[in-house]
Amino acid sequence: MNILKKAGALALVGAMTLSSFPIAAVEAKEDSEVSNTAGYSTDVIYQIVTDRFLDGDSSNNPSGSIFDKYDMKKYHGGDWAGITQKINDGYFTNMGVTALWISSPVENLMIMDPSNNCASYHGYWGKDFFRANSAFGTMDDFQTMLDTAHAHGLKIVIDFAPNHTSTAEYKGYTFPEDGALYRDGEFVGSFTNDTQGIFNHEQWTDFSSLENSTYHSMYGLADLNQMNSTVDGYLKDAIDQWLDMGVDGIRVDAVKHMPQGWQTNWVSDIYEEHNVFIFGEWYNGGTGNDPEMTNFANNSGMSLLDFRYANAVRNAIGEETATMDDLYNVMVATENDFKEVNDQVTFIDNHDMSRFMTLSKSNQNNVNQAYVMLLTSRGVPTIYYGSEQYLTGGADPENRGDMTSFNTNTTAYQVISKLAPLRKTNAALSYGTSVEKWVNDDVLIYERQFGNDVVLTAVNRNDNVSYDITGLYTDLPAGSYNDELDGILNGETIRVNANGAVSNFTLNGGECAVWTYTTNDQDTNIGNVDPGIGVSGNTIAISGRGFGASQGTVKFGKTEATVVDWSDSLIEVQIPAVAGGEYTITVNSANGGSDTFDGFKVLTGSQVATRFYVNNAETEYGQSVFIVGNIEELGNWNPDKAVGTFFNSTGSIATYPTWFFDVSVPAGTRIEYKYIKKDAAGNVVWESGANHVYTTVTDGTGIVVDNFNK
Ligand code: NOJ
Ligand code: NOJ
Ligand code: CA
């Protein structure tokens, strides 16, 4: 722990001349600190449905028909005062939780939605993104919660839903507020008579394609048109207001339902001022790869909730419809597909799926086993509020029950409290590889490693069958290792011999154990770079181990970057003035060690979202249209990195043979580009003639209309 915190030291600056600033007294930030808001790989998140957690102030409870503690579709009274109370009494920190993800804090529709007899207790029906949801408290209550969290070493992540406002479209119903949007009390627009183009006006999405999901409404929710300059500016200013208060991260709702190009422009705008962790919700039902989802995780500039991992754990340990081997195979596949698997956010249940306790037919052991997997796996683990109390509940809203107890003695709470802190101390958990060491249908023993740090985890999901573990090898150095769970799931001490062979032991029915080796003496090793995109001048965070206590150098390609802060586990640097492109980042420690990180994307400059239309682009069966041009954002003339697939089936925007796509491009920049036709095999047909030339807008969103040159 730092004696003199950075913020405290900086506050002294005002009172001193710069030359008297006590540089030596300021300790550099480590990756595990609450002030590292860029990367969450050492954190454990706790997800709270604010309304259902704790009513700390009954005076703010809504009155009238939207409030009823016994109706699962209405407000129950939970608020920021309740969360603040639980921060103060140590419920989160004693569990080892270091970040809270709370419901969207913005003002919501405060009347019943007649089409589904539901109130906005969940926070997903935004009305004024510049104001607080009065049922959760005042802006002052929000600030108090934030400051209290920070003082207790907790980060605050807010849910944010820029996709839509409230329901406005359902046959046979009228919606008194018509999905209206306000800006700090000023009317911006509503769904019908939308003369300003604030909303998209397609029918409900059938979820059949990315295009359909993007521009159609989700269940009649008034679908914001982010490509409208007013909406774009509104959403940038609104999120800024919350981040300026000190919010440490954002969970973005429904990212599959907004143009990726707009989202990249939005997060890039955020990163210019706030180096915070942003992760999106791309709902995915199975464990297989969805190339569009993976492309988003790897290229949009934000991380994703890892539904593939969640479903794999739910299948193997919850319902037991898959084996532990299947679970491991999903871990291997996701590690290959995600560019930075450690930056994706993992979970075993949430507010949109049945609770794990219900899934496992109320077998508490299965819940405990799933937490052992979750907390030792790659990715940022998220605990869904109440599952540590073994709450039950099937589909929404049954999975959003009130907290019934805050018992710190449940086995699940104990499991979490023993494993969560290890993520801060053992880098194998935050940044390491994952390798299977012993597996059958019921058992997975797997090892994580980062430099010299090693964590070996064993999970037997079958409460009734023991297995003799023979032929197990590990990278744990020779010696004997006690179970980090202190035997609460019957784990034992193991002995590792000189060649890495583990002495035979019996993994009893339902047994779980975690054995670790942690060293403070690490080679230079990069774990994450956060975020994965940025413009020159942005501060980004490089986390890992073995950077050394004294400052070394960081290069982007051949260009040296200005170091803002340097510790053994965290380097903050400014992206240097280099051309847009993908760069290898090299860290050279003062002690002679070095490591590299590939594929950091430097954007050409501040971004603006632009809609490109191309008319008369007739294609053969199997061909689609893409754009490629002379800047990184358009793939630097590399057809493999061309941007698309363009869309052509949205009545209110464009239909074949006109194609369109929303792209994040540098502001006020003269660009050259061509449209190409490409098939799945990668065969490319280029437009003939000269390049298209266009100077992008400096502010707001842009529109370009071209003709395909045959
Ligand atoms: C996904 C959220 O998680 C879900 O709860 C919500 O209803 C929809 N998006 C719409 O906001
Ligand atoms: C106008 C509307 O009444 C609506 O409540 C809106 O969000 C703002 N004023 C203030 O809350
Ligand atoms: Ca309340």
mmCIF file of N, CA and C in Angstrom, residues 232-308:
data_model
loop_
_atom_site.group_PDB
_atom_site.id
_atom_site.type_symbol
_atom_site.label_atom_id
_atom_site.label_comp_id
_atom_site.label_asym_id
_atom_site.label_seq_id
_atom_site.Cartn_x
_atom_site.Cartn_y
_atom_site.Cartn_z
ATOM 1 N N ASP A 232 -25.133 11.815 -31.534
ATOM 2 C CA ASP A 232 -23.706 11.533 -31.343
ATOM 3 C C ASP A 232 -23.119 12.465 -30.276
ATOM 4 N N GLY A 233 -23.383 13.753 -30.412
ATOM 5 C CA GLY A 233 -22.861 14.728 -29.449
ATOM 6 C C GLY A 233 -23.469 14.532 -28.066
ATOM 7 N N TYR A 234 -24.759 14.237 -28.057
ATOM 8 C CA TYR A 234 -25.477 13.997 -26.802
ATOM 9 C C TYR A 234 -24.816 12.847 -26.024
ATOM 10 N N LEU A 235 -24.562 11.743 -26.723
ATOM 11 C CA LEU A 235 -24.038 10.555 -26.042
ATOM 12 C C LEU A 235 -22.585 10.747 -25.603
ATOM 13 N N LYS A 236 -21.833 11.548 -26.360
ATOM 14 C CA LYS A 236 -20.449 11.843 -25.942
ATOM 15 C C LYS A 236 -20.450 12.733 -24.706
ATOM 16 N N ASP A 237 -21.285 13.779 -24.725
ATOM 17 C CA ASP A 237 -21.323 14.699 -23.579
ATOM 18 C C ASP A 237 -21.889 14.005 -22.336
ATOM 19 N N ALA A 238 -22.900 13.152 -22.546
ATOM 20 C CA ALA A 238 -23.534 12.505 -21.390
ATOM 21 C C ALA A 238 -22.547 11.593 -20.663
ATOM 22 N N ILE A 239 -21.828 10.774 -21.415
ATOM 23 C CA ILE A 239 -20.923 9.845 -20.722
ATOM 24 C C ILE A 239 -19.786 10.616 -20.055
ATOM 25 N N ASP A 240 -19.387 11.716 -20.685
ATOM 26 C CA ASP A 240 -18.348 12.561 -20.115
ATOM 27 C C ASP A 240 -18.739 13.080 -18.735
ATOM 28 N N GLN A 241 -19.997 13.457 -18.615
ATOM 29 C CA GLN A 241 -20.467 14.006 -17.343
ATOM 30 C C GLN A 241 -20.283 12.985 -16.212
ATOM 31 N N TRP A 242 -20.618 11.716 -16.483
ATOM 32 C CA TRP A 242 -20.488 10.674 -15.446
ATOM 33 C C TRP A 242 -19.019 10.344 -15.195
ATOM 34 N N LEU A 243 -18.230 10.315 -16.260
ATOM 35 C CA LEU A 243 -16.807 10.004 -16.078
ATOM 36 C C LEU A 243 -16.105 11.131 -15.327
ATOM 37 N N ASP A 244 -16.503 12.363 -15.595
ATOM 38 C CA ASP A 244 -15.907 13.497 -14.883
ATOM 39 C C ASP A 244 -16.156 13.416 -13.380
ATOM 40 N N MET A 245 -17.241 12.770 -12.985
ATOM 41 C CA MET A 245 -17.514 12.621 -11.549
ATOM 42 C C MET A 245 -16.584 11.594 -10.906
ATOM 43 N N GLY A 246 -15.943 10.756 -11.748
ATOM 44 C CA GLY A 246 -15.001 9.789 -11.207
ATOM 45 C C GLY A 246 -15.352 8.335 -11.462
ATOM 46 N N VAL A 247 -16.330 8.093 -12.343
ATOM 47 C CA VAL A 247 -16.683 6.715 -12.708
ATOM 48 C C VAL A 247 -15.471 6.042 -13.354
ATOM 49 N N ASP A 248 -15.238 4.765 -13.021
ATOM 50 C CA ASP A 248 -14.004 4.083 -13.406
ATOM 51 C C ASP A 248 -14.132 3.128 -14.584
ATOM 52 N N GLY A 249 -15.360 2.893 -15.047
ATOM 53 C CA GLY A 249 -15.519 1.949 -16.150
ATOM 54 C C GLY A 249 -16.955 1.959 -16.634
ATOM 55 N N ILE A 250 -17.167 1.392 -17.834
ATOM 56 C CA ILE A 250 -18.497 1.396 -18.439
ATOM 57 C C ILE A 250 -18.817 -0.002 -18.978
ATOM 58 N N ARG A 251 -20.032 -0.481 -18.663
ATOM 59 C CA ARG A 251 -20.566 -1.686 -19.298
ATOM 60 C C ARG A 251 -21.589 -1.162 -20.309
ATOM 61 N N VAL A 252 -21.342 -1.400 -21.593
ATOM 62 C CA VAL A 252 -22.193 -0.840 -22.633
ATOM 63 C C VAL A 252 -23.228 -1.881 -23.039
ATOM 64 N N ASP A 253 -24.489 -1.488 -22.910
ATOM 65 C CA ASP A 253 -25.606 -2.376 -23.210
ATOM 66 C C ASP A 253 -25.740 -2.577 -24.722
ATOM 67 N N ALA A 254 -26.072 -3.797 -25.117
ATOM 68 C CA ALA A 254 -26.553 -4.086 -26.475
ATOM 69 C C ALA A 254 -25.635 -3.595 -27.595
ATOM 70 N N VAL A 255 -24.340 -3.879 -27.504
ATOM 71 C CA VAL A 255 -23.410 -3.371 -28.532
ATOM 72 C C VAL A 255 -23.641 -3.995 -29.907
ATOM 73 N N LYS A 256 -24.290 -5.162 -29.921
ATOM 74 C CA LYS A 256 -24.600 -5.796 -31.197
ATOM 75 C C LYS A 256 -25.656 -4.999 -31.962
ATOM 76 N N HIS A 257 -26.314 -4.074 -31.277
ATOM 77 C CA HIS A 257 -27.444 -3.358 -31.861
ATOM 78 C C HIS A 257 -27.137 -1.907 -32.229
ATOM 79 N N MET A 258 -25.842 -1.560 -32.223
ATOM 80 C CA MET A 258 -25.437 -0.209 -32.646
ATOM 81 C C MET A 258 -24.297 -0.349 -33.641
ATOM 82 N N PRO A 259 -24.166 0.622 -34.577
ATOM 83 C CA PRO A 259 -23.095 0.508 -35.562
ATOM 84 C C PRO A 259 -21.725 0.475 -34.878
ATOM 85 N N GLN A 260 -20.909 -0.504 -35.271
ATOM 86 C CA GLN A 260 -19.583 -0.623 -34.665
ATOM 87 C C GLN A 260 -18.752 0.627 -34.936
ATOM 88 N N GLY A 261 -18.878 1.179 -36.146
ATOM 89 C CA GLY A 261 -18.106 2.382 -36.482
ATOM 90 C C GLY A 261 -18.460 3.537 -35.557
ATOM 91 N N TRP A 262 -19.745 3.682 -35.260
ATOM 92 C CA TRP A 262 -20.119 4.754 -34.329
ATOM 93 C C TRP A 262 -19.521 4.482 -32.952
ATOM 94 N N GLN A 263 -19.558 3.223 -32.519
ATOM 95 C CA GLN A 263 -19.058 2.896 -31.178
ATOM 96 C C GLN A 263 -17.563 3.153 -31.063
ATOM 97 N N THR A 264 -16.816 2.848 -32.121
ATOM 98 C CA THR A 264 -15.373 3.112 -32.067
ATOM 99 C C THR A 264 -15.124 4.609 -31.947
ATOM 100 N N ASN A 265 -15.890 5.413 -32.677
ATOM 101 C CA ASN A 265 -15.729 6.874 -32.586
ATOM 102 C C ASN A 265 -16.080 7.357 -31.170
ATOM 103 N N TRP A 266 -17.082 6.721 -30.565
ATOM 104 C CA TRP A 266 -17.511 7.122 -29.216
ATOM 105 C C TRP A 266 -16.460 6.756 -28.171
ATOM 106 N N VAL A 267 -15.968 5.514 -28.200
ATOM 107 C CA VAL A 267 -14.968 5.129 -27.187
ATOM 108 C C VAL A 267 -13.656 5.868 -27.410
ATOM 109 N N SER A 268 -13.318 6.128 -28.664
ATOM 110 C CA SER A 268 -12.084 6.872 -28.920
ATOM 111 C C SER A 268 -12.185 8.271 -28.328
ATOM 112 N N ASP A 269 -13.357 8.871 -28.471
ATOM 113 C CA ASP A 269 -13.588 10.190 -27.870
ATOM 114 C C ASP A 269 -13.429 10.111 -26.342
ATOM 115 N N ILE A 270 -13.950 9.043 -25.750
ATOM 116 C CA ILE A 270 -13.813 8.852 -24.296
ATOM 117 C C ILE A 270 -12.337 8.720 -23.910
ATOM 118 N N TYR A 271 -11.613 7.868 -24.659
ATOM 119 C CA TYR A 271 -10.214 7.593 -24.294
ATOM 120 C C TYR A 271 -9.322 8.829 -24.411
ATOM 121 N N GLU A 272 -9.745 9.812 -25.198
ATOM 122 C CA GLU A 272 -8.915 11.022 -25.276
ATOM 123 C C GLU A 272 -8.863 11.737 -23.942
ATOM 124 N N GLU A 273 -9.903 11.521 -23.111
ATOM 125 C CA GLU A 273 -9.891 12.186 -21.806
ATOM 126 C C GLU A 273 -9.876 11.243 -20.615
ATOM 127 N N HIS A 274 -10.379 10.036 -20.798
ATOM 128 C CA HIS A 274 -10.530 9.141 -19.651
ATOM 129 C C HIS A 274 -9.999 7.760 -20.015
ATOM 130 N N ASN A 275 -8.939 7.352 -19.328
ATOM 131 C CA ASN A 275 -8.393 6.028 -19.627
ATOM 132 C C ASN A 275 -9.099 4.993 -18.752
ATOM 133 N N VAL A 276 -10.346 4.668 -19.137
ATOM 134 C CA VAL A 276 -11.161 3.748 -18.338
ATOM 135 C C VAL A 276 -11.444 2.464 -19.125
ATOM 136 N N PHE A 277 -11.795 1.424 -18.377
ATOM 137 C CA PHE A 277 -12.098 0.121 -18.974
ATOM 138 C C PHE A 277 -13.543 0.134 -19.472
ATOM 139 N N ILE A 278 -13.748 -0.251 -20.734
ATOM 140 C CA ILE A 278 -15.089 -0.273 -21.318
ATOM 141 C C ILE A 278 -15.345 -1.667 -21.883
ATOM 142 N N PHE A 279 -16.438 -2.282 -21.441
ATOM 143 C CA PHE A 279 -16.765 -3.605 -21.987
ATOM 144 C C PHE A 279 -18.223 -3.638 -22.408
ATOM 145 N N GLY A 280 -18.472 -4.316 -23.517
ATOM 146 C CA GLY A 280 -19.798 -4.322 -24.113
ATOM 147 C C GLY A 280 -20.519 -5.643 -23.903
ATOM 148 N N GLU A 281 -21.838 -5.573 -24.051
ATOM 149 C CA GLU A 281 -22.672 -6.769 -23.987
ATOM 150 C C GLU A 281 -23.076 -7.164 -25.397
ATOM 151 N N TRP A 282 -22.451 -8.222 -25.930
ATOM 152 C CA TRP A 282 -22.844 -8.807 -27.206
ATOM 153 C C TRP A 282 -23.482 -10.145 -26.849
ATOM 154 N N TYR A 283 -24.789 -10.151 -26.744
ATOM 155 C CA TYR A 283 -25.470 -11.356 -26.267
ATOM 156 C C TYR A 283 -25.193 -12.515 -27.215
ATOM 157 N N ASN A 284 -24.802 -13.651 -26.644
ATOM 158 C CA ASN A 284 -24.459 -14.814 -27.456
ATOM 159 C C ASN A 284 -24.923 -16.060 -26.726
ATOM 160 N N GLY A 285 -25.748 -16.862 -27.413
ATOM 161 C CA GLY A 285 -26.395 -17.971 -26.733
ATOM 162 C C GLY A 285 -25.561 -19.214 -26.521
ATOM 163 N N GLY A 286 -24.528 -19.442 -27.305
ATOM 164 C CA GLY A 286 -23.827 -20.720 -27.211
ATOM 165 C C GLY A 286 -22.370 -20.573 -26.811
ATOM 166 N N THR A 287 -21.593 -21.583 -27.173
ATOM 167 C CA THR A 287 -20.162 -21.548 -26.868
ATOM 168 C C THR A 287 -19.320 -21.412 -28.135
ATOM 169 N N GLY A 288 -19.997 -21.399 -29.294
ATOM 170 C CA GLY A 288 -19.256 -21.346 -30.557
ATOM 171 C C GLY A 288 -18.820 -19.942 -30.914
ATOM 172 N N ASN A 289 -17.925 -19.853 -31.888
ATOM 173 C CA ASN A 289 -17.434 -18.552 -32.324
ATOM 174 C C ASN A 289 -18.463 -17.870 -33.218
ATOM 175 N N ASP A 290 -18.730 -16.599 -32.971
ATOM 176 C CA ASP A 290 -19.486 -15.759 -33.879
ATOM 177 C C ASP A 290 -18.472 -14.746 -34.413
ATOM 178 N N PRO A 291 -18.096 -14.867 -35.692
ATOM 179 C CA PRO A 291 -17.017 -14.018 -36.223
ATOM 180 C C PRO A 291 -17.307 -12.520 -36.067
ATOM 181 N N GLU A 292 -18.585 -12.139 -36.136
ATOM 182 C CA GLU A 292 -18.903 -10.709 -35.983
ATOM 183 C C GLU A 292 -18.643 -10.255 -34.544
ATOM 184 N N MET A 293 -18.955 -11.128 -33.588
ATOM 185 C CA MET A 293 -18.702 -10.814 -32.181
ATOM 186 C C MET A 293 -17.188 -10.726 -31.922
ATOM 187 N N THR A 294 -16.460 -11.687 -32.463
ATOM 188 C CA THR A 294 -15.011 -11.704 -32.255
ATOM 189 C C THR A 294 -14.366 -10.484 -32.898
ATOM 190 N N ASN A 295 -14.829 -10.137 -34.101
ATOM 191 C CA ASN A 295 -14.318 -8.936 -34.766
ATOM 192 C C ASN A 295 -14.550 -7.707 -33.894
ATOM 193 N N PHE A 296 -15.707 -7.655 -33.263
ATOM 194 C CA PHE A 296 -16.013 -6.512 -32.393
ATOM 195 C C PHE A 296 -15.042 -6.468 -31.213
ATOM 196 N N ALA A 297 -14.854 -7.621 -30.571
ATOM 197 C CA ALA A 297 -13.964 -7.664 -29.397
ATOM 198 C C ALA A 297 -12.541 -7.251 -29.772
ATOM 199 N N ASN A 298 -12.123 -7.619 -30.971
ATOM 200 C CA ASN A 298 -10.731 -7.392 -31.355
ATOM 201 C C ASN A 298 -10.482 -6.040 -32.003
ATOM 202 N N ASN A 299 -11.516 -5.396 -32.514
ATOM 203 C CA ASN A 299 -11.281 -4.180 -33.298
ATOM 204 C C ASN A 299 -12.067 -2.952 -32.898
ATOM 205 N N SER A 300 -13.095 -3.091 -32.072
ATOM 206 C CA SER A 300 -13.938 -1.926 -31.796
ATOM 207 C C SER A 300 -13.279 -0.947 -30.833
ATOM 208 N N GLY A 301 -12.323 -1.424 -30.031
ATOM 209 C CA GLY A 301 -11.735 -0.560 -29.003
ATOM 210 C C GLY A 301 -12.310 -0.821 -27.622
ATOM 211 N N MET A 302 -13.298 -1.717 -27.525
ATOM 212 C CA MET A 302 -13.786 -2.106 -26.201
ATOM 213 C C MET A 302 -13.752 -3.628 -26.046
ATOM 214 N N SER A 303 -13.750 -4.071 -24.801
ATOM 215 C CA SER A 303 -13.809 -5.504 -24.508
ATOM 216 C C SER A 303 -15.252 -5.973 -24.550
ATOM 217 N N LEU A 304 -15.455 -7.267 -24.366
ATOM 218 C CA LEU A 304 -16.811 -7.818 -24.332
ATOM 219 C C LEU A 304 -17.006 -8.687 -23.098
ATOM 220 N N LEU A 305 -18.267 -8.829 -22.702
ATOM 221 C CA LEU A 305 -18.637 -9.879 -21.765
ATOM 222 C C LEU A 305 -18.463 -11.200 -22.503
ATOM 223 N N ASP A 306 -17.819 -12.175 -21.859
ATOM 224 C CA ASP A 306 -17.475 -13.418 -22.534
ATOM 225 C C ASP A 306 -18.593 -14.455 -22.344
ATOM 226 N N PHE A 307 -19.610 -14.347 -23.180
ATOM 227 C CA PHE A 307 -20.747 -15.283 -23.088
ATOM 228 C C PHE A 307 -20.340 -16.715 -23.426
ATOM 229 N N ARG A 308 -19.347 -16.884 -24.303
ATOM 230 C CA ARG A 308 -18.938 -18.255 -24.655
ATOM 231 C C ARG A 308 -18.418 -18.972 -23.409
#
